[in-house]
GROMACS .gro file of C-alpha atoms in nm:
model
  166
    1VAL     CA    1   0.013  -0.009  -0.040
    2SER     CA    2   0.144   0.354  -0.119
    3TYR     CA    3   0.008   0.657   0.119
    4PRO     CA    4   0.000   1.019   0.032
    5VAL     CA    5   0.350   1.174   0.108
    6ILE     CA    6   0.480   1.440   0.334
    7SER     CA    7   0.826   1.553   0.329
    8LEU     CA    8   0.987   1.806   0.564
    9VAL     CA    9   1.258   2.077   0.476
   10GLY     CA   10   1.438   2.341   0.581
   11ARG     CA   11   1.795   2.433   0.653
   12PRO     CA   12   1.977   2.309   0.970
   13ASN     CA   13   1.819   2.295   1.391
   14VAL     CA   14   1.468   2.393   1.272
   15GLY     CA   15   1.279   2.109   1.442
   16LYS     CA   16   1.259   1.886   1.152
   17SER     CA   17   1.351   1.539   1.315
   18THR     CA   18   1.166   1.669   1.622
   19LEU     CA   19   0.798   1.708   1.434
   20PHE     CA   20   0.937   1.408   1.235
   21ASN     CA   21   0.933   1.201   1.614
   22ARG     CA   22   0.629   1.371   1.716
   23LEU     CA   23   0.397   1.321   1.409
   24SER     CA   24   0.538   0.959   1.420
   25ASN     CA   25   0.505   0.952   1.765
   26SER     CA   26   0.848   0.751   1.806
   27ARG     CA   27   1.244   0.893   1.845
   28GLN     CA   28   1.312   0.756   1.512
   29ALA     CA   29   1.515   1.049   1.437
   30LEU     CA   30   1.807   1.175   1.583
   31VAL     CA   31   1.748   1.496   1.821
   32SER     CA   32   2.035   1.711   1.919
   33ASP     CA   33   2.168   2.079   1.886
   34PHE     CA   34   2.418   2.020   1.688
   35GLU     CA   35   2.333   2.103   1.344
   36GLY     CA   36   2.397   1.831   1.044
   37LEU     CA   37   2.251   1.547   1.200
   38THR     CA   38   2.031   1.431   0.973
   39ARG     CA   39   2.188   1.294   0.627
   40ASP     CA   40   1.992   1.024   0.433
   41ARG     CA   41   1.584   1.050   0.456
   42GLN     CA   42   1.377   0.902   0.741
   43TYR     CA   43   1.051   0.701   0.642
   44ALA     CA   44   0.769   0.692   0.873
   45THR     CA   45   0.375   0.561   0.853
   46VAL     CA   46   0.149   0.802   1.048
   47GLN     CA   47  -0.184   0.757   1.126
   48LEU     CA   48  -0.289   1.129   1.108
   49ASN     CA   49  -0.659   1.088   1.172
   50ASP     CA   50  -0.915   0.805   1.180
   51GLU     CA   51  -0.928   0.803   0.809
   52THR     CA   52  -0.593   0.927   0.734
   53LYS     CA   53  -0.214   0.777   0.727
   54CYS     CA   54   0.032   0.906   0.511
   55SER     CA   55   0.404   0.899   0.474
   56ILE     CA   56   0.665   1.124   0.614
   57ILE     CA   57   0.973   1.215   0.531
   58ASP     CA   58   1.230   1.375   0.756
   59THR     CA   59   1.532   1.518   0.551
   60GLY     CA   60   1.883   1.670   0.603
   61GLY     CA   61   1.882   2.024   0.680
   62LEU     CA   62   1.986   2.265   0.346
   63THR     CA   63   2.275   2.470   0.369
   64ASN     CA   64   2.433   2.700   0.109
   65GLU     CA   65   2.758   2.562   0.155
   66ASP     CA   66   2.883   2.338  -0.136
   67SER     CA   67   2.997   2.063   0.035
   68LEU     CA   68   3.020   1.709  -0.095
   69ILE     CA   69   2.795   1.611   0.205
   70ASP     CA   70   2.577   1.911   0.109
   71THR     CA   71   2.548   1.801  -0.201
   72GLY     CA   72   2.466   1.490  -0.119
   73ILE     CA   73   2.192   1.607   0.158
   74HIS     CA   74   2.090   1.842  -0.118
   75GLU     CA   75   2.014   1.526  -0.349
   76GLN     CA   76   1.764   1.366  -0.089
   77VAL     CA   77   1.572   1.647  -0.043
   78LEU     CA   78   1.538   1.665  -0.432
   79SER     CA   79   1.433   1.348  -0.440
   80ALA     CA   80   1.208   1.352  -0.145
   81LEU     CA   81   1.010   1.708  -0.324
   82ASP     CA   82   0.946   1.453  -0.569
   83GLU     CA   83   0.789   1.197  -0.435
   84SER     CA   84   0.593   1.463  -0.190
   85ASP     CA   85   0.176   1.524  -0.242
   86VAL     CA   86   0.211   1.755   0.041
   87ILE     CA   87   0.576   1.975   0.157
   88PHE     CA   88   0.616   2.125   0.507
   89PHE     CA   89   0.884   2.411   0.506
   90ILE     CA   90   0.989   2.423   0.872
   91VAL     CA   91   1.138   2.801   0.945
   92SER     CA   92   1.230   2.904   1.326
   93ASN     CA   93   1.106   3.154   1.506
   94LYS     CA   94   1.365   3.218   1.733
   95ASP     CA   95   1.624   3.242   1.418
   96GLY     CA   96   1.322   3.485   1.214
   97VAL     CA   97   1.331   3.451   0.823
   98THR     CA   98   1.690   3.425   0.723
   99SER     CA   99   1.829   3.479   0.374
  100LEU     CA  100   1.869   3.046   0.331
  101ASP     CA  101   1.473   3.052   0.429
  102LEU     CA  102   1.416   3.273   0.143
  103ASP     CA  103   1.612   3.062  -0.113
  104ILE     CA  104   1.467   2.796   0.014
  105SER     CA  105   1.124   2.915  -0.014
  106SER     CA  106   1.182   3.079  -0.367
  107GLN     CA  107   1.296   2.715  -0.553
  108LEU     CA  108   1.003   2.555  -0.358
  109ARG     CA  109   0.735   2.792  -0.456
  110LYS     CA  110   0.894   2.680  -0.837
  111LEU     CA  111   0.762   2.309  -0.733
  112LYS     CA  112   0.380   2.251  -0.841
  113LYS     CA  113   0.326   2.107  -0.496
  114ASN     CA  114   0.164   2.171  -0.198
  115ILE     CA  115   0.348   2.392   0.025
  116ILE     CA  116   0.248   2.434   0.395
  117LEU     CA  117   0.512   2.711   0.604
  118VAL     CA  118   0.560   2.594   0.966
  119CYS     CA  119   0.689   2.843   1.205
  120ASN     CA  120   0.848   2.585   1.461
  121LYS     CA  121   0.943   2.691   1.852
  122ALA     CA  122   0.645   2.955   1.805
  123GLU     CA  123   0.580   2.884   2.148
  124GLY     CA  124   0.394   3.233   2.290
  125LEU     CA  125   0.387   3.367   1.932
  126ASN     CA  126   0.086   3.479   1.782
  127GLN     CA  127  -0.028   3.577   1.404
  128VAL     CA  128   0.115   3.953   1.468
  129THR     CA  129   0.449   3.862   1.554
  130ALA     CA  130   0.463   3.552   1.274
  131ALA     CA  131   0.388   3.838   1.056
  132GLU     CA  132   0.773   3.862   0.900
  133PHE     CA  133   0.731   3.519   0.705
  134PHE     CA  134   0.493   3.613   0.520
  135GLU     CA  135   0.783   3.758   0.334
  136LEU     CA  136   0.872   3.416   0.209
  137GLY     CA  137   0.574   3.393  -0.018
  138LEU     CA  138   0.411   3.077   0.085
  139GLY     CA  139   0.068   3.262   0.321
  140GLU     CA  140  -0.024   3.228   0.651
  141PRO     CA  141   0.254   3.013   0.878
  142VAL     CA  142   0.141   2.755   1.101
  143LEU     CA  143   0.306   2.818   1.440
  144ILE     CA  144   0.368   2.478   1.634
  145SER     CA  145   0.619   2.402   1.887
  146ALA     CA  146   0.697   2.091   1.791
  147GLU     CA  147   0.894   1.996   2.122
  148HIS     CA  148   0.638   2.089   2.342
  149ASN     CA  149   0.316   1.941   2.106
  150GLN     CA  150   0.177   2.337   2.037
  151GLY     CA  151   0.006   2.331   1.678
  152ILE     CA  152   0.020   2.035   1.585
  153SER     CA  153  -0.372   1.926   1.567
  154GLU     CA  154  -0.402   2.287   1.362
  155LEU     CA  155  -0.092   2.177   1.130
  156ILE     CA  156  -0.276   1.839   1.062
  157GLU     CA  157  -0.621   1.963   1.013
  158ILE     CA  158  -0.474   2.183   0.754
  159THR     CA  159  -0.241   1.924   0.522
  160ILE     CA  160  -0.531   1.612   0.575
  161PRO     CA  161  -0.725   1.795   0.292
  162LEU     CA  162  -0.446   1.866   0.104
  163LEU     CA  163  -0.341   1.478   0.037
  164PRO     CA  164  -0.509   1.300  -0.264
  165GLN     CA  165  -0.798   1.103  -0.116
  166SER     CA  166  -0.712   0.750  -0.153
   0.00000   0.00000   0.00000
């Protein structure tokens, strides 16, 4: 059985693996404060609600550096994007919008995919203070804290209608 696919994309240390673990109720993806821990794609099958299952893919953090490892990560991410029905582009409230976020968002907008802008580490943030994320051109950010399980159910509610129905 193949399920709809959601990939988690963003620069290093925005919380992709933490969100992956939260959605999959696992500790499958390694999480730390060190950048660049995730190298290969991680997959998990997730039950989003009573009717909806999907596959989620955790990807390595995208950087500007063209080292061989980063090139490998870029290939992994492109491969994940290719098979995705929905892309979670994850940014960090702690850092605000970075030039790398702007680069990634402009690349993502070229894809004909459903993209959800996910603003992680957003404890105590509201839509007004999240306004700067609109400059990424991906609409209103969904505010979450993957670590503290805030905003996850809203994220799932927004995602389900975008998935192809089996």
